[in-house]
Amino acid sequence: EALRKPEPRPLTVPHPFQLQSEVRHEDYMADFNTQLEAQEAQAKTDAQFKAKPMWQGLQYQPLPHELPLTVPHEPQLHTVSRATLRNQFDLAVDDKARIAEMTKAAAAE
């Protein structure tokens, strides 16, 4: 016997899913968007400049103190004493060099 051809069936009509998570997602996104718009509006109002009135009270007066004022003094720098020591050293080196030349000239004669 020959195989029979199946009868044609009607096409399946798809129906959208009714998932509870999609409903929750839409609710969450609606809440999130309203909160975001509220935050942006708050940030916009916070960014606007509002001048505060000037304080009209008394000026600051420091309290009197018993200690005397600090008197500055010149620091003793090492360069001053170092310059005199260096001058003495340079003179000693010059004297040594002069004596060495004199002894060399005396030895050459």
mmCIF file of C-alpha atoms in Angstrom:
data_model
loop_
_atom_site.group_PDB
_atom_site.id
_atom_site.type_symbol
_atom_site.label_atom_id
_atom_site.label_comp_id
_atom_site.label_asym_id
_atom_site.label_seq_id
_atom_site.Cartn_x
_atom_site.Cartn_y
_atom_site.Cartn_z
ATOM 1 C CA GLU A 1 0.000 0.000 0.000
ATOM 2 C CA ALA A 2 1.138 3.415 -0.802
ATOM 3 C CA LEU A 3 1.691 5.927 1.929
ATOM 4 C CA ARG A 4 -1.196 8.231 2.436
ATOM 5 C CA LYS A 5 -0.656 11.940 2.219
ATOM 6 C CA PRO A 6 -1.534 13.684 5.501
ATOM 7 C CA GLU A 7 -4.446 16.048 5.501
ATOM 8 C CA PRO A 8 -3.491 19.731 5.476
ATOM 9 C CA ARG A 9 -3.957 21.369 8.855
ATOM 10 C CA PRO A 10 -4.694 25.038 9.498
ATOM 11 C CA LEU A 11 -1.722 27.204 10.402
ATOM 12 C CA THR A 12 -1.072 27.845 14.058
ATOM 13 C CA VAL A 13 -1.910 31.388 15.117
ATOM 14 C CA PRO A 14 0.650 32.625 17.647
ATOM 15 C CA HIS A 15 -0.625 34.317 20.799
ATOM 16 C CA PRO A 16 1.569 36.690 22.809
ATOM 17 C CA PHE A 17 2.796 35.469 26.171
ATOM 18 C CA GLN A 18 1.259 36.985 29.275
ATOM 19 C CA LEU A 19 4.350 36.938 31.480
ATOM 20 C CA GLN A 20 4.172 38.446 34.934
ATOM 21 C CA SER A 21 7.831 39.589 34.666
ATOM 22 C CA GLU A 22 7.027 41.804 31.664
ATOM 23 C CA VAL A 23 4.303 43.548 33.629
ATOM 24 C CA ARG A 24 6.668 44.032 36.582
ATOM 25 C CA HIS A 25 9.343 45.383 34.220
ATOM 26 C CA GLU A 26 6.973 47.937 32.700
ATOM 27 C CA ASP A 27 5.889 49.075 36.189
ATOM 28 C CA TYR A 28 9.491 49.330 37.333
ATOM 29 C CA MET A 29 10.550 51.305 34.238
ATOM 30 C CA ALA A 30 7.618 53.712 34.700
ATOM 31 C CA ASP A 31 8.610 54.298 38.351
ATOM 32 C CA PHE A 32 12.271 54.632 37.421
ATOM 33 C CA ASN A 33 11.532 57.225 34.720
ATOM 34 C CA THR A 34 9.390 59.314 37.084
ATOM 35 C CA GLN A 35 12.133 59.207 39.735
ATOM 36 C CA LEU A 36 14.749 60.159 37.146
ATOM 37 C CA GLU A 37 12.674 63.111 35.945
ATOM 38 C CA ALA A 38 12.162 64.235 39.557
ATOM 39 C CA GLN A 39 15.924 64.054 40.228
ATOM 40 C CA GLU A 40 16.707 66.033 37.084
ATOM 41 C CA ALA A 41 14.141 68.688 38.027
ATOM 42 C CA GLN A 42 15.610 68.875 41.554
ATOM 43 C CA ALA A 43 19.143 69.195 40.172
ATOM 44 C CA LYS A 44 17.970 71.969 37.857
ATOM 45 C CA THR A 45 16.404 73.939 40.707
ATOM 46 C CA ASP A 46 19.475 73.370 42.905
ATOM 47 C CA ALA A 47 21.742 74.703 40.161
ATOM 48 C CA GLN A 48 19.931 78.035 39.993
ATOM 49 C CA PHE A 49 21.765 80.766 41.901
ATOM 50 C CA LYS A 50 20.009 82.427 44.804
ATOM 51 C CA ALA A 51 21.895 85.186 46.583
ATOM 52 C CA LYS A 52 21.685 85.264 50.350
ATOM 53 C CA PRO A 53 21.408 88.575 52.182
ATOM 54 C CA MET A 54 24.631 90.069 53.521
ATOM 55 C CA TRP A 55 25.308 89.762 57.206
ATOM 56 C CA GLN A 56 24.885 93.141 58.848
ATOM 57 C CA GLY A 57 26.319 92.274 62.277
ATOM 58 C CA LEU A 58 29.458 93.532 64.009
ATOM 59 C CA GLN A 59 32.873 93.018 62.464
ATOM 60 C CA TYR A 60 35.187 90.430 63.978
ATOM 61 C CA GLN A 61 37.318 91.809 66.812
ATOM 62 C CA PRO A 62 40.176 89.633 68.070
ATOM 63 C CA LEU A 63 40.501 89.286 71.827
ATOM 64 C CA PRO A 64 43.388 91.164 73.460
ATOM 65 C CA HIS A 65 46.273 88.904 74.452
ATOM 66 C CA GLU A 66 48.792 89.142 77.282
ATOM 67 C CA LEU A 67 51.803 87.867 75.340
ATOM 68 C CA PRO A 68 54.034 90.460 73.635
ATOM 69 C CA LEU A 69 54.248 90.580 69.861
ATOM 70 C CA THR A 70 56.913 88.483 68.191
ATOM 71 C CA VAL A 71 60.001 90.494 67.227
ATOM 72 C CA PRO A 72 61.822 89.141 64.169
ATOM 73 C CA HIS A 73 65.624 88.889 64.166
ATOM 74 C CA GLU A 74 68.168 88.222 61.452
ATOM 75 C CA PRO A 75 69.331 84.610 61.334
ATOM 76 C CA GLN A 76 73.052 83.913 61.647
ATOM 77 C CA LEU A 77 73.927 82.482 58.251
ATOM 78 C CA HIS A 78 76.845 80.122 57.825
ATOM 79 C CA THR A 79 77.927 81.910 54.641
ATOM 80 C CA VAL A 80 79.338 84.881 56.574
ATOM 81 C CA SER A 81 81.662 82.806 58.763
ATOM 82 C CA ARG A 82 82.448 80.504 55.826
ATOM 83 C CA ALA A 83 83.582 83.470 53.690
ATOM 84 C CA THR A 84 86.161 84.558 56.291
ATOM 85 C CA LEU A 85 87.468 81.000 56.694
ATOM 86 C CA ARG A 86 87.711 80.597 52.925
ATOM 87 C CA ASN A 87 89.611 83.902 52.639
ATOM 88 C CA GLN A 88 92.133 82.713 55.250
ATOM 89 C CA PHE A 89 92.502 79.398 53.417
ATOM 90 C CA ASP A 90 93.063 81.135 50.065
ATOM 91 C CA LEU A 91 95.776 83.346 51.628
ATOM 92 C CA ALA A 92 97.510 80.286 53.112
ATOM 93 C CA VAL A 93 97.448 78.500 49.726
ATOM 94 C CA ASP A 94 98.884 81.612 48.019
ATOM 95 C CA ASP A 95 101.663 81.838 50.649
ATOM 96 C CA LYS A 96 102.500 78.152 50.138
ATOM 97 C CA ALA A 97 102.606 78.581 46.366
ATOM 98 C CA ARG A 98 104.825 81.667 46.679
ATOM 99 C CA ILE A 99 107.232 79.854 49.045
ATOM 100 C CA ALA A 100 107.326 76.862 46.685
ATOM 101 C CA GLU A 101 108.232 79.171 43.749
ATOM 102 C CA MET A 102 110.923 80.903 45.806
ATOM 103 C CA THR A 103 112.498 77.577 46.827
ATOM 104 C CA LYS A 104 112.334 76.349 43.239
ATOM 105 C CA ALA A 105 113.970 79.551 41.985
ATOM 106 C CA ALA A 106 116.656 79.316 44.698
ATOM 107 C CA ALA A 107 117.338 75.687 43.803
ATOM 108 C CA ALA A 108 117.616 76.561 40.118
ATOM 109 C CA GLU A 109 120.318 79.204 40.760
#
